[in-house]
XYZ file of C-alpha atoms in Angstrom:
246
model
C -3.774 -24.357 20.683
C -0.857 -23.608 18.481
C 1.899 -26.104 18.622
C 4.084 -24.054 16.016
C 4.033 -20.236 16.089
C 6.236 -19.200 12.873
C 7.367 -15.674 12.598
C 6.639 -15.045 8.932
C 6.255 -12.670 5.776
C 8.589 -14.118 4.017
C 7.901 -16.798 1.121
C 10.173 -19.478 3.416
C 7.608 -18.675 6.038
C 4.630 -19.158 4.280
C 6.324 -22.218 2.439
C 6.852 -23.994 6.238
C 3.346 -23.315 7.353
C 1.636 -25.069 4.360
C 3.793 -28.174 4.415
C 3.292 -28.088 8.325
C -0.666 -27.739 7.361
C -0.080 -30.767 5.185
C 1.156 -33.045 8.175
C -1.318 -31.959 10.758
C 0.405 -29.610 12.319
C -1.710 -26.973 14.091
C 0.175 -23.665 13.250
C -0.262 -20.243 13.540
C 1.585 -16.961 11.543
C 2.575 -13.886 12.529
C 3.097 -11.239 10.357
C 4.546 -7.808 11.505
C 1.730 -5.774 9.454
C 4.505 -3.425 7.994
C 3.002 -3.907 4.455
C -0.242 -3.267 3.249
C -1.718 -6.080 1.497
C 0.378 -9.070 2.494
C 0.288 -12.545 1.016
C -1.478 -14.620 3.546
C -0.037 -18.050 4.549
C -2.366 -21.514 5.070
C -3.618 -21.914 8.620
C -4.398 -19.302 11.360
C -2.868 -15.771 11.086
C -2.277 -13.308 13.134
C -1.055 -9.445 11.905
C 0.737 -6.901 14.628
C 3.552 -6.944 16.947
C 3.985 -8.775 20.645
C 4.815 -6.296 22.994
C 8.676 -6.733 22.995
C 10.516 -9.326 24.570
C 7.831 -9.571 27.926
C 4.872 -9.818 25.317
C 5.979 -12.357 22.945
C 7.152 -14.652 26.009
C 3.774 -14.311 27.654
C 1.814 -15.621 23.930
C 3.964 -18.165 24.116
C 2.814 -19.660 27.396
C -0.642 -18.734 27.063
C -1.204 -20.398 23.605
C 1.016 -23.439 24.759
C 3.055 -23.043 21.863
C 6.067 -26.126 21.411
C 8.291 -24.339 18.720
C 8.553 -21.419 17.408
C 10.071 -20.510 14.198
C 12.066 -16.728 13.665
C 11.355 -17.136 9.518
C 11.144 -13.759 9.454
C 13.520 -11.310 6.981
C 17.079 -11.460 7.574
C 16.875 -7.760 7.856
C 13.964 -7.806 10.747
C 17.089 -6.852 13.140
C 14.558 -6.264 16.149
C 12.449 -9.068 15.911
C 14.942 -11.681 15.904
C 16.545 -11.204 19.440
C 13.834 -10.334 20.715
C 12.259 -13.959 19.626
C 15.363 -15.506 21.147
C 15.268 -14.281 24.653
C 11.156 -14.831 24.922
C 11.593 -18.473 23.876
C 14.389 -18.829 26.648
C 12.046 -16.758 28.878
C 9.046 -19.201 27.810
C 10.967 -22.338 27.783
C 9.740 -22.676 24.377
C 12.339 -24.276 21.211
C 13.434 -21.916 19.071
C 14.665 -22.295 15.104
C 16.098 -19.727 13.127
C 14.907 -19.948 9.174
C 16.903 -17.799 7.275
C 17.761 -18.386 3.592
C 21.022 -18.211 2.512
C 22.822 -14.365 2.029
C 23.759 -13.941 -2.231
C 27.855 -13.937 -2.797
C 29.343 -12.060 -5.613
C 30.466 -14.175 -8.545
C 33.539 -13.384 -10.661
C 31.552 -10.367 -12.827
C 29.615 -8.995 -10.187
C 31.198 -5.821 -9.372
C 29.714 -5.440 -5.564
C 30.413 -2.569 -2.978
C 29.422 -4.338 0.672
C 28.331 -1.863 3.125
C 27.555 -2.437 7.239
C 24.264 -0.502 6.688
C 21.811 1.881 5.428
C 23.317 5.280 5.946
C 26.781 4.380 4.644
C 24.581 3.103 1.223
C 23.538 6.251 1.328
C 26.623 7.959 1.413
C 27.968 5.544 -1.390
C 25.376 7.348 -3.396
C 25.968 10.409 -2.737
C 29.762 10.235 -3.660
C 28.594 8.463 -7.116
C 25.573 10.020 -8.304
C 24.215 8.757 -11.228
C 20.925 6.801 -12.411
C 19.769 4.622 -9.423
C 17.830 1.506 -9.200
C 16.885 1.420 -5.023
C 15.361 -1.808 -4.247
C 16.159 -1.727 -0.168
C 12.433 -0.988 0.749
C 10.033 1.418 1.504
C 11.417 2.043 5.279
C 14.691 3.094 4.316
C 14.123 5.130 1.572
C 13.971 8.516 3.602
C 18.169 7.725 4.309
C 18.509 8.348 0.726
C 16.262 11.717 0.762
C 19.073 14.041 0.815
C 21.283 12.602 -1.909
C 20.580 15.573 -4.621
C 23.096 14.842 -7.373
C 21.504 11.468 -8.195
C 17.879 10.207 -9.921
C 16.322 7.711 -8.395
C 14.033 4.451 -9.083
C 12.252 3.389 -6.269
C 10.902 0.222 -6.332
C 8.463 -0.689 -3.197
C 5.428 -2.739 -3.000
C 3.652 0.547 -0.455
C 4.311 3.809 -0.862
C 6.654 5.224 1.186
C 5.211 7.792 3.851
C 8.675 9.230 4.262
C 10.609 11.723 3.207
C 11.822 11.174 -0.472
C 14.985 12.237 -2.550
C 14.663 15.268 -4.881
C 14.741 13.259 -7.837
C 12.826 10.400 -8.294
C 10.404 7.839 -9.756
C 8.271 5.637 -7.380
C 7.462 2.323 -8.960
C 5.075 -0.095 -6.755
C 5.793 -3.577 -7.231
C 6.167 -7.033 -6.126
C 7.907 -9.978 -7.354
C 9.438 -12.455 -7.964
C 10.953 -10.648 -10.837
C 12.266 -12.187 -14.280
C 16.000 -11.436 -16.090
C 14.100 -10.088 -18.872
C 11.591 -7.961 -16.950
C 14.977 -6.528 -15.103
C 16.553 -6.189 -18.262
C 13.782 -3.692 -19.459
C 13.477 -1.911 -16.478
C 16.908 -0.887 -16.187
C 17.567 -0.208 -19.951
C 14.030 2.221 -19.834
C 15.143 4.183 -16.935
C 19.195 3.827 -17.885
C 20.106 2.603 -14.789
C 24.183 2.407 -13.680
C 23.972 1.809 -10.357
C 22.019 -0.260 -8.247
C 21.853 -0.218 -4.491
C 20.219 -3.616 -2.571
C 20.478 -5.188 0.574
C 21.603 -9.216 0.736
C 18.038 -10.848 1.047
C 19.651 -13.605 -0.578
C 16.675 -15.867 -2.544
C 15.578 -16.147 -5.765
C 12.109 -13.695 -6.178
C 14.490 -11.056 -6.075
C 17.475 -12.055 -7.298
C 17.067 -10.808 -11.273
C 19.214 -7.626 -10.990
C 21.977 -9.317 -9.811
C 22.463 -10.856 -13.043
C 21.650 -8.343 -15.115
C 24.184 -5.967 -13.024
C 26.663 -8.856 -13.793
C 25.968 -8.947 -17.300
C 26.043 -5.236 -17.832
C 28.991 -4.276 -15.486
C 27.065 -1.711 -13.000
C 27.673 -1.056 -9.628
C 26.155 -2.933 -7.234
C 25.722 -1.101 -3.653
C 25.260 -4.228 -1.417
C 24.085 -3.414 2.476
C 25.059 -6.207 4.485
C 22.579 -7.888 6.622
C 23.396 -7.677 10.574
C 24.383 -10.398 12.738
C 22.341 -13.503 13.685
C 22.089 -13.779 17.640
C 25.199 -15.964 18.654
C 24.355 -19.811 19.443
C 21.123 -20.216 17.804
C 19.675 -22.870 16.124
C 19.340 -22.393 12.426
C 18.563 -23.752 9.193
C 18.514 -22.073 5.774
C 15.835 -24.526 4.082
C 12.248 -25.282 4.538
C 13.219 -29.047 4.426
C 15.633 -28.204 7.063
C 13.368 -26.523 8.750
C 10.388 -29.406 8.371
C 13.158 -31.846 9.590
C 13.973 -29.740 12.907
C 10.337 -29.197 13.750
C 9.303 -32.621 13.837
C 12.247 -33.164 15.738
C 11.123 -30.523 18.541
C 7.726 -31.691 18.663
C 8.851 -35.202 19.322
């Protein structure tokens, strides 16, 4: 039986479950299956979604699970409240792992935006050479933004509907300053449109954008269920656990 179910696919996640490995805790993954070829965390894992609210709630007192851990992407809106009300449901602890959102420095030159389609609009007004690193599921937002070329950076192809203009580029990082640095000067890049992961696999462009003045179209990342327990570290997060299994 599980005594730590952490909601994963996200290098925190699989982070947590090896150092939980490492003191005997029994723990199982769960990873959402949205991309292809995933990189697979120590211990037991399991790949699909719960049923909702009702089906995640019933795993968790089937398996007997004692925490679980929401370490999923601070842009996996659904998952997250969903997790909340099924360990409250369950009677089951719940901790929030969510590293920490990026914040513009003094050369960044950042546009924030609530969400996907007003990114997309942003684009459209701008045009230009663009370097779209948001991921494969919201590329089709961007599909009818004509007076711009596009980079698209996933690590799966998108099955969506795609801008006019474009280059798709599978990849995965982390990525390096000078591997950015190339990339944009190749494909002349002057604007780049993100959303706030925060972290540091992805963090490259950032800098570059910084040091070469472009436009940064930053989505912001939506609200964190009020009240919950949360920690932005793995240590944190190590520290909490062992605190909720006793």
């Amino acid at each position: 039986m599980p005594e730590v179910l952490i909601l994963g696919g996200t290098g925190e996640a699989r982070a947590l479950a090896a150092r939980l490995a490492d003191d005997g805790v029994d723990v199982i993954s769960s990873l959402a299956g949205r991309v292809r070829n995933p990189r697979l965390p120590v211990g037991d894992v399991r790949i699909g979604g719960f049923g909702g609210r009702e089906g995640l709630a019933d795993y968790l007192r089937e398996n007997g699970v004692g925490t679980l851990v929401d370490a999923t992407h601070p842009f996996a809106a659904r998952i997250t409240p969903n997790a909340v009300d099924a360990c409250d449901d369950a009677d089951v602890p719940y901790l929030r792992l969510a590293r920490p959102a990026w914040e513009p420095g003094p050369r960044d030159r950042w546009t924030r935006v609530p969400d996907i389609a007003a990114a997309a609009r942003a684009v459209a007004d701008r045009g230009g050479r663009v370097f779209l690193t948001t991921g494969r599921q919201d590329v089709s937002a961007f599909a009818g933004v004509d007076n711009a070329w596009f980079l698209i950076r996933v690590v799966d192809e998108p099955d969506t509907a795609l801008p006019p203009h474009h280059l798709v580029l599978r990849s995965r990082g982390p990525y390096t300053l000078a591997n950015e640095r190339a990339l944009i000067d190749e494909h002349r890049l002057d604007l780049i449109v993100t959303k706030n992961s925060g972290g540091s696999l992805t963090s490259a462009k950032l800098h570059v954008a910084a040091e070469r003045g472009i436009e940064v179209i930053v989505v912001d990342r939506p609200p964190e269920p009020a009240g919950t327990l949360s920690v932005s570290t793995v240590e944190e997060a190590m520290e909490r656990v062992r605190g909720l299994l006793g």
